[in-house]
PDB file of C-alpha atoms and ligand atoms in Angstrom:
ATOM      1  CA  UNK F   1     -35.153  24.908  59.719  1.00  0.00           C
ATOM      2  CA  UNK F   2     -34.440  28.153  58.001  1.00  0.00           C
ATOM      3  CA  UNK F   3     -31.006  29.806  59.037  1.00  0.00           C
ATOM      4  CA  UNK F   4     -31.116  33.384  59.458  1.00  0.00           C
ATOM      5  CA  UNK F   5     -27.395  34.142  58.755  1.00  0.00           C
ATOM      6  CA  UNK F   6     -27.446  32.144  54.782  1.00  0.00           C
ATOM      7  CA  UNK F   7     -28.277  34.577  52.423  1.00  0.00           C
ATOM      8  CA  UNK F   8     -29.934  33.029  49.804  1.00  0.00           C
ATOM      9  CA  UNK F   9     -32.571  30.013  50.125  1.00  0.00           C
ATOM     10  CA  UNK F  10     -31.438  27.866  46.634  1.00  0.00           C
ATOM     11  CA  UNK F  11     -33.531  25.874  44.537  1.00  0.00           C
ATOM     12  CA  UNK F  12     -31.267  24.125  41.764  1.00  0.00           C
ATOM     13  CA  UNK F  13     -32.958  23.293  38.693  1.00  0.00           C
ATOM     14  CA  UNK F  14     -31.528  20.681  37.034  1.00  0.00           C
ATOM     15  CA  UNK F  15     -32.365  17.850  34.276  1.00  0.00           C
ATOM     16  CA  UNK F  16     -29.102  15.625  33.941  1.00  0.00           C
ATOM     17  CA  UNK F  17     -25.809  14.978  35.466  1.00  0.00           C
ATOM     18  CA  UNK F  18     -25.619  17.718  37.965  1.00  0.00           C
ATOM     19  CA  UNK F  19     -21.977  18.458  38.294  1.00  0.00           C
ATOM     20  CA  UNK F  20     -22.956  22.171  38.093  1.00  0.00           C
ATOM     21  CA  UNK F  21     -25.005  21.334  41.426  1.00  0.00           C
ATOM     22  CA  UNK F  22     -22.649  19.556  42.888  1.00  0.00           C
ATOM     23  CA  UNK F  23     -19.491  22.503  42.315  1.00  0.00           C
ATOM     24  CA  UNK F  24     -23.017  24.674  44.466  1.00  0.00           C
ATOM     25  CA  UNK F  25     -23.055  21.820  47.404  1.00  0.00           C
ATOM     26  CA  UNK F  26     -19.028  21.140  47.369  1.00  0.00           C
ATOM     27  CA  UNK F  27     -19.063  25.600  47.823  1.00  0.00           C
ATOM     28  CA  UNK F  28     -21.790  25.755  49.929  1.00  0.00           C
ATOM     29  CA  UNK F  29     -20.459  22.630  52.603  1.00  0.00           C
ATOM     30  CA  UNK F  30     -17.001  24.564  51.998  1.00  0.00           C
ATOM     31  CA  UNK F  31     -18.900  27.832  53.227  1.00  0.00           C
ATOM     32  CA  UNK F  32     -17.061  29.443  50.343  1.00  0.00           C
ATOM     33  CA  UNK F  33     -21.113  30.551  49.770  1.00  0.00           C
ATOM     34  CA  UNK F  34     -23.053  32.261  52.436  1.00  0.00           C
ATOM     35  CA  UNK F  35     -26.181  30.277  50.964  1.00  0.00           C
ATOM     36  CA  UNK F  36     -27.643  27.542  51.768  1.00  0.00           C
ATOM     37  CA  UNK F  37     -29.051  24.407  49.034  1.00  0.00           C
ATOM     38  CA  UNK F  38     -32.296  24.060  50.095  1.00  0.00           C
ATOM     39  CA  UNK F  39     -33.957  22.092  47.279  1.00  0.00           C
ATOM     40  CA  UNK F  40     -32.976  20.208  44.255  1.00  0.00           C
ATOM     41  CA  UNK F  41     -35.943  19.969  41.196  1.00  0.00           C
ATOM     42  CA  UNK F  42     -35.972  18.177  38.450  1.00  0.00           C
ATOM     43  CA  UNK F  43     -37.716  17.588  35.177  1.00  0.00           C
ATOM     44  CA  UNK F  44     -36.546  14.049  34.885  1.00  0.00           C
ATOM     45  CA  UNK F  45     -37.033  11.275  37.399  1.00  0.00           C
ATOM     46  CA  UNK F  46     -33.776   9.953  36.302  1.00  0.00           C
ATOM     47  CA  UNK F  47     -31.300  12.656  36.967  1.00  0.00           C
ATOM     48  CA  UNK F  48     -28.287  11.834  38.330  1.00  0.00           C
ATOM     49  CA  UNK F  49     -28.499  14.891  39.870  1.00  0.00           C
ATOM     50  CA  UNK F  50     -31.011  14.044  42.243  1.00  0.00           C
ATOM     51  CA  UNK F  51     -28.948  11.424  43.598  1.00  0.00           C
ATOM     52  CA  UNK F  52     -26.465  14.206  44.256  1.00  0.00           C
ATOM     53  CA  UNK F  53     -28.753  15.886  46.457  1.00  0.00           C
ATOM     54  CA  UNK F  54     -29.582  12.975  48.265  1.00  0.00           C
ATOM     55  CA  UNK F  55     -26.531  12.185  49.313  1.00  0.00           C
ATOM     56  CA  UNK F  56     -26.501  15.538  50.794  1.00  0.00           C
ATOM     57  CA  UNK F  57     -29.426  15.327  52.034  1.00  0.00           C
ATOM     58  CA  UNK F  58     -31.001  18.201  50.223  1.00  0.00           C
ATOM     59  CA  UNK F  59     -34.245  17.541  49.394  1.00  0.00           C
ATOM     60  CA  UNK F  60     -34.736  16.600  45.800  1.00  0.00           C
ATOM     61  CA  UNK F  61     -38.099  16.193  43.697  1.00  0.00           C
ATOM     62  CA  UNK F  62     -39.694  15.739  40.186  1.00  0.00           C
ATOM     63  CA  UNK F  63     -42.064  17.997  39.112  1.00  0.00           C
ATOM     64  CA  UNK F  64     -43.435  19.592  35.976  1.00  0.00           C
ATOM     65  CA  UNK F  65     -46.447  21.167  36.793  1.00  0.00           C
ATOM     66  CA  UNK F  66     -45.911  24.813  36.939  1.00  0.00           C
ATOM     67  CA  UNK F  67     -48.115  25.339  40.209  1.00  0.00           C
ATOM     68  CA  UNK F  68     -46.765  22.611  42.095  1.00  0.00           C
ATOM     69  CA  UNK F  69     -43.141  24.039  41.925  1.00  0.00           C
ATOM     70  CA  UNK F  70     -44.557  27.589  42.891  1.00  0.00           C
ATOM     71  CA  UNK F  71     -45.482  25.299  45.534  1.00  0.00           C
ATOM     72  CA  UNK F  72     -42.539  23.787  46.393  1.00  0.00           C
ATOM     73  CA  UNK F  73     -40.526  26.882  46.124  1.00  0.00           C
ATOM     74  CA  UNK F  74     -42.557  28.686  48.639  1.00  0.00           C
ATOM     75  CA  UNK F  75     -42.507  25.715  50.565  1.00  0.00           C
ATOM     76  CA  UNK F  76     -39.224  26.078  51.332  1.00  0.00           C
ATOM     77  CA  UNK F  77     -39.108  29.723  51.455  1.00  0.00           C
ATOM     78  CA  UNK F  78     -36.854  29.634  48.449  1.00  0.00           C
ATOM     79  CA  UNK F  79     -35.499  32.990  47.308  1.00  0.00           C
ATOM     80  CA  UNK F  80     -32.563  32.383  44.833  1.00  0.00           C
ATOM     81  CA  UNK F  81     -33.474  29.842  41.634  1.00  0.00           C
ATOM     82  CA  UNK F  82     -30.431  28.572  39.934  1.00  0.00           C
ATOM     83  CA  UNK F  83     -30.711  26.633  36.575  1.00  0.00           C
ATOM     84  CA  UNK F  84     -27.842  24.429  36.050  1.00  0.00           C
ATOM     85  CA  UNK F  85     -28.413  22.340  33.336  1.00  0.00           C
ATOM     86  CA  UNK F  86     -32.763  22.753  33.232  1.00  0.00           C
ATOM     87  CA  UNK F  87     -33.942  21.884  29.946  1.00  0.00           C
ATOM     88  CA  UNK F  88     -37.280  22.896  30.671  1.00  0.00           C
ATOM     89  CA  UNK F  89     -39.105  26.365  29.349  1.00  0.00           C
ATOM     90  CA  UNK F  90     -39.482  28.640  32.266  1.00  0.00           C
ATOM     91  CA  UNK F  91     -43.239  29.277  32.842  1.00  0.00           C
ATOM     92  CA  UNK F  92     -44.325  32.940  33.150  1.00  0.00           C
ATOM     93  CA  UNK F  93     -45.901  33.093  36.709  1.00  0.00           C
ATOM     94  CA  UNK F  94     -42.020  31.966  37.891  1.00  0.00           C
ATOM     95  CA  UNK F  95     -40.247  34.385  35.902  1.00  0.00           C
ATOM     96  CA  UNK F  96     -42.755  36.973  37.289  1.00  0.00           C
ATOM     97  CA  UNK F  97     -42.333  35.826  40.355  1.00  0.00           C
ATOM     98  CA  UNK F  98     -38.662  35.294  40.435  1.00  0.00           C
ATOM     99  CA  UNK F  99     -37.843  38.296  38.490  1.00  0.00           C
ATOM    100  CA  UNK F 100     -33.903  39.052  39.181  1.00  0.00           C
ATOM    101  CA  UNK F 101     -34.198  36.269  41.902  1.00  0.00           C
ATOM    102  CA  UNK F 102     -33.940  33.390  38.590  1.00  0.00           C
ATOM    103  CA  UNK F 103     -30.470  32.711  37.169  1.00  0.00           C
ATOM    104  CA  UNK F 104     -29.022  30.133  34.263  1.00  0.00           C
ATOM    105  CA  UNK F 105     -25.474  28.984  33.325  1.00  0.00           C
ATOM    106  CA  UNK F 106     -25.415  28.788  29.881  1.00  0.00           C
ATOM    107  CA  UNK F 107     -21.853  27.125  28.108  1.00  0.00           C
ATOM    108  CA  UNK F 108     -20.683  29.661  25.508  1.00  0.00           C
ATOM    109  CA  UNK F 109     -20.189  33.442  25.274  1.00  0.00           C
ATOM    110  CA  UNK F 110     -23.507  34.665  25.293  1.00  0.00           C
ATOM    111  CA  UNK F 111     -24.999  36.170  23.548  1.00  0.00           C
ATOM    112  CA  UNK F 112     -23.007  34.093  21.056  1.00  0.00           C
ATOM    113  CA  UNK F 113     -24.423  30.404  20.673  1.00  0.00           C
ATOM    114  CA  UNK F 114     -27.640  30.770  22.821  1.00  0.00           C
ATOM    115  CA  UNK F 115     -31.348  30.784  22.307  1.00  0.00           C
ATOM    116  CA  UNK F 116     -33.937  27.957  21.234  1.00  0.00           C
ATOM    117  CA  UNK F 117     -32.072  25.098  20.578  1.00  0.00           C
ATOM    118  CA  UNK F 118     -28.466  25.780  21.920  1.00  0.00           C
ATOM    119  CA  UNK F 119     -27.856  23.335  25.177  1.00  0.00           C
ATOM    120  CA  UNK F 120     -25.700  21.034  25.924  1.00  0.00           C
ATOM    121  CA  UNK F 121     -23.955  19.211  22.798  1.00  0.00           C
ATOM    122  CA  UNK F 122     -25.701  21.730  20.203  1.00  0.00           C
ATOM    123  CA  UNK F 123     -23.632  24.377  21.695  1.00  0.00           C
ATOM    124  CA  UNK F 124     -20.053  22.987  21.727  1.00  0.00           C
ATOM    125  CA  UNK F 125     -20.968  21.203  18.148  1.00  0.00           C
ATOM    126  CA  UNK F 126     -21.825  24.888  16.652  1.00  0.00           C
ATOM    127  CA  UNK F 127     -18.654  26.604  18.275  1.00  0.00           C
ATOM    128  CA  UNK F 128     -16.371  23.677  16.604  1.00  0.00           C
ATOM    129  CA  UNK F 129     -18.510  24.387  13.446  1.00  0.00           C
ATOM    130  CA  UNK F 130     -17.870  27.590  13.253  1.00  0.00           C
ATOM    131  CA  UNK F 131     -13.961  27.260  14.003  1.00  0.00           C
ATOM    132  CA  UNK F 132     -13.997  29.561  17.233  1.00  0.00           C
ATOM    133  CA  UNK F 133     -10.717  29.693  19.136  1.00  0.00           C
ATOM    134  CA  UNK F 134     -11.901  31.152  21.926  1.00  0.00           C
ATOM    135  CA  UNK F 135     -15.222  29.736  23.793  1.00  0.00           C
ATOM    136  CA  UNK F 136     -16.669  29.960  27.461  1.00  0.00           C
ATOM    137  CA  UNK F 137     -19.437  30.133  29.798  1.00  0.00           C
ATOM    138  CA  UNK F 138     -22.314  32.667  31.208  1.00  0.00           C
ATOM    139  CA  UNK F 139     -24.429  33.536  34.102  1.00  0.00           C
ATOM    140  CA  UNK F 140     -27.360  35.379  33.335  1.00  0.00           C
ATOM    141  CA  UNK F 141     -30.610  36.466  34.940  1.00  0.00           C
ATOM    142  CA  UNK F 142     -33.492  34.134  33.192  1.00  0.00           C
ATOM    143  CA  UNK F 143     -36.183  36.640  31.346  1.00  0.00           C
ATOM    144  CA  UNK F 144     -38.543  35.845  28.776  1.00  0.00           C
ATOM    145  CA  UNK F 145     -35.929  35.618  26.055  1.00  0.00           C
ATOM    146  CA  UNK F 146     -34.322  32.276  26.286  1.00  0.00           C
ATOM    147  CA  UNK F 147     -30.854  32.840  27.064  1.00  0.00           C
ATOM    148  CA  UNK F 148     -31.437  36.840  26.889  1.00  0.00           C
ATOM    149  CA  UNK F 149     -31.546  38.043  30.634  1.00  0.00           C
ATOM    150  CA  UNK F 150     -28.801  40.934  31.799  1.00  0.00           C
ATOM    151  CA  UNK F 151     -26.073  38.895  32.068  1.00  0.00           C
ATOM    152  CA  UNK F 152     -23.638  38.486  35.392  1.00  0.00           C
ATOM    153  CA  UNK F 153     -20.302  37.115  34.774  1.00  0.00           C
ATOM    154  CA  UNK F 154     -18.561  35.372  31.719  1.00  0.00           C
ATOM    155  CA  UNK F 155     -15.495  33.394  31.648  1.00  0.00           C
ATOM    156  CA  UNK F 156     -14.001  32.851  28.262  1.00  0.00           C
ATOM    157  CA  UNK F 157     -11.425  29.899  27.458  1.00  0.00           C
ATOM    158  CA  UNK F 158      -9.143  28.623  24.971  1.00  0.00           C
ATOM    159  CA  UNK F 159     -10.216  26.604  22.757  1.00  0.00           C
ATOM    160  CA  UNK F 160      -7.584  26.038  19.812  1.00  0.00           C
ATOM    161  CA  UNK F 161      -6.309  23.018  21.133  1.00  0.00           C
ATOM    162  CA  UNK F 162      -9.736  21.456  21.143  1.00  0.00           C
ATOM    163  CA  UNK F 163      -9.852  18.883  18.018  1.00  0.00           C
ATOM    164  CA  UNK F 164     -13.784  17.774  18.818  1.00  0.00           C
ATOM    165  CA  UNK F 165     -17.397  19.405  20.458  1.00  0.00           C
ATOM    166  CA  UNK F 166     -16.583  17.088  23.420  1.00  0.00           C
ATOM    167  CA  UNK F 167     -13.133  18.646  23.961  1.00  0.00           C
ATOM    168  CA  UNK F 168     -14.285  21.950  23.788  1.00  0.00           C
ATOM    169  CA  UNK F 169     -16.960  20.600  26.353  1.00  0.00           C
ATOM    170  CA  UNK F 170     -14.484  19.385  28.854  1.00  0.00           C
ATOM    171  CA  UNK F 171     -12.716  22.872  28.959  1.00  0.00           C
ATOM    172  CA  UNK F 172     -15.894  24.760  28.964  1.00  0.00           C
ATOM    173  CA  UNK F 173     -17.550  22.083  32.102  1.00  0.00           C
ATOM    174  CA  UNK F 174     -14.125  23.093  34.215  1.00  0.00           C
ATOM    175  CA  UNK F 175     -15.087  26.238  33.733  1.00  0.00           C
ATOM    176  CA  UNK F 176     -18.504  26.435  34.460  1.00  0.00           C
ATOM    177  CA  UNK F 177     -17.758  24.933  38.119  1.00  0.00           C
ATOM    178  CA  UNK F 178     -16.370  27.586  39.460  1.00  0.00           C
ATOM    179  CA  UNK F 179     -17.977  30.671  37.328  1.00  0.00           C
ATOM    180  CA  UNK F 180     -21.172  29.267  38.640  1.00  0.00           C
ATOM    181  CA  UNK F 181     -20.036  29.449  42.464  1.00  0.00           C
ATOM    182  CA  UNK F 182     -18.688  32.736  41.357  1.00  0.00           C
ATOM    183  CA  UNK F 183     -21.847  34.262  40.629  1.00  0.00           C
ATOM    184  CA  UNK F 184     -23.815  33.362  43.535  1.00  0.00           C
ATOM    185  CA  UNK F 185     -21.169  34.887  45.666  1.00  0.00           C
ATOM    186  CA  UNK F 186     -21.744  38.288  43.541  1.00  0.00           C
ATOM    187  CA  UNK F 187     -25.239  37.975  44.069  1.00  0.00           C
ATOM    188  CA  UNK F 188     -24.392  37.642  47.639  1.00  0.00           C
ATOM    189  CA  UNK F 189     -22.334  40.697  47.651  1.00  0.00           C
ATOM    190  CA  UNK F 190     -25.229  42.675  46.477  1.00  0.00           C
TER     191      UNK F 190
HETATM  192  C1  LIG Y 201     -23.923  22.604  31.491  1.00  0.00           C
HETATM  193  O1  LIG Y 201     -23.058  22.699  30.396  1.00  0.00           O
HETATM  194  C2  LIG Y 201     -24.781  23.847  31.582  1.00  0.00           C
HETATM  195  O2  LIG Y 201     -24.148  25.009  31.199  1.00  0.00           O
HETATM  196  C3  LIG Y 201     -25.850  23.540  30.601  1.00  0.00           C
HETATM  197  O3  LIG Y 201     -26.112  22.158  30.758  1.00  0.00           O
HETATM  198  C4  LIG Y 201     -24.946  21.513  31.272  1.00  0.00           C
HETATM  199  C5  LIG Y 201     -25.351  20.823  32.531  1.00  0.00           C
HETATM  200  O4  LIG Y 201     -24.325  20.090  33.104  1.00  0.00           O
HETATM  201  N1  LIG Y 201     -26.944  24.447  30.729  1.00  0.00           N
HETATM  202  P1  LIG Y 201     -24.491  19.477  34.555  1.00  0.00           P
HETATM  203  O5  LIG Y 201     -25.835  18.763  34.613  1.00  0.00           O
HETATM  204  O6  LIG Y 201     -24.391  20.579  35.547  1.00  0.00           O
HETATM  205  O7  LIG Y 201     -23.360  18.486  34.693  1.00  0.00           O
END
């Protein structure tokens, strides 16, 4: 049943743990967000995360076919796609179609420590490698250029105290959690 006072329809996209998903449902059941989690999809069976939108009885699928989540998304008459955690290439008939409708959070100050190659791990490892003291988190509209969209908020943090990757990650995750919720309340403010 669609609800004509949400603002946004959300799809999540997610591939892993989901805590990024779940910071969306905890807002969202909070009604800190005027939006409403409509569908969870993943591209792996095993997610975590889907069991997180079970739970809340969002519905939550696998798919990988590019057609069947066009599908899907219209479906459920879904007009805001969040990727929170997707490890999967966005295909170009979704970023047509969800043009300025698609965002990512992406762990580090972009456009620092993006692009092929730099999720999860790969990002806090390079930021320790490279002896940063200061590292963060992004929300950016999804283009063609992975990690390259007009970005919407950033949230930096401190990371001197950090004395491995997975420190810096634990600081960074905090972060993301609420700079996530953050931006889909500026979208909503739009
Ligand atoms: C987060 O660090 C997110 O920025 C990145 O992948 C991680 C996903 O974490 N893109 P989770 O699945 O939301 O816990």
């Amino acid at each position: 049943m669609q609800d004509p006072l949400k603002k946004f329809r959300i799809a999540v996209f997610v591939s892993g743990g989901g805590s990024n998903l779940q910071a969306l449902i905890d807002a969202s059941e909070k009604n800190e967000l005027r939006s409403e989690i409509c569908l969870v999809l993943s591209s792996d069976p095993s997610a975590f995360a889907l069991e997180r939108a079970k739970k809340h009885r969002i519905e939550a699928v696998c798919l990988s076919d590019e057609d069947e989540i066009l599908a899907g998304l219209e479906r459920h008459t879904i007009d805001l796609i969040v990727l929170a955690g997707y490890l999967k290439i966005i295909g170009a008939k979704l970023l047509t179609k969800y043009k300025n409708r698609m965002i990512n959070i992406h762990p580090s100050l972009l456009p620092r420590f993006g692009g092929m190659g730099m999720y999860g791990m790969n990002v806090h490892r390079a930021v320790f490698a490279a002896g940063e003291t200061v590292s963060g988190a992004t929300v950016h509209f999804v283009d063609k250029v992975v990690d390259g969209g007009e970005r919407i908020l950033q949230r930096e943090v401190d990371i001197r105290d950090c004395a491995s990757p997975e420190e810096i990650q634990e600081k960074v995750i905090v972060l993301e959690h609420q700079l996530i919720v953050d931006a889909v309340k500026l979208l909503e403010e739009r």
